[in-house]
Amino acid sequence: VWASHEDFVAWTKSENFRAAHRNAGTSKVHYLGHPQFEGFSVVEGA
């Protein structure tokens, strides 16, 4: 949380911001295809 919009903008231009986002966009994709719904039914009692 920043005290003002100016503080936020200053943070986005800081070395800390650059270090935290250094590898942004370089990670590999963690899925092989489109999402597919997988649902389950609940069975109560036995």
XYZ file of C-alpha atoms in Angstrom:
46
model
C 0.000 0.000 0.000
C 1.362 3.386 -0.968
C 0.623 6.727 0.642
C -0.030 8.367 -2.724
C -0.161 7.727 -6.453
C 3.181 9.488 -6.775
C 4.731 7.003 -4.326
C 3.395 4.128 -6.417
C 4.800 5.578 -9.640
C 8.163 6.157 -7.946
C 8.190 2.510 -6.829
C 7.560 1.311 -10.406
C 10.714 3.170 -11.431
C 12.845 1.826 -8.568
C 15.578 -0.818 -8.582
C 13.441 -2.935 -6.225
C 10.648 -3.024 -8.803
C 13.068 -3.941 -11.607
C 14.602 -6.708 -9.493
C 11.197 -8.132 -8.535
C 10.052 -8.215 -12.174
C 13.378 -9.144 -13.772
C 12.157 -12.498 -15.122
C 8.594 -11.493 -15.940
C 7.327 -13.146 -19.097
C 10.163 -15.663 -19.323
C 8.542 -18.618 -17.547
C 7.544 -21.694 -19.512
C 3.925 -22.603 -20.118
C 2.656 -25.069 -17.506
C -0.161 -26.608 -19.541
C -0.370 -28.655 -22.733
C -3.782 -27.727 -24.103
C -7.060 -25.951 -23.559
C -8.789 -26.201 -20.195
C -11.202 -29.122 -19.877
C -13.966 -29.294 -17.287
C -13.645 -32.145 -14.814
C -16.613 -32.459 -12.446
C -17.367 -34.831 -9.597
C -20.556 -36.073 -7.942
C -20.885 -36.265 -4.182
C -22.301 -39.490 -2.773
C -23.546 -39.298 0.808
C -24.432 -42.172 3.077
C -23.347 -45.765 2.906
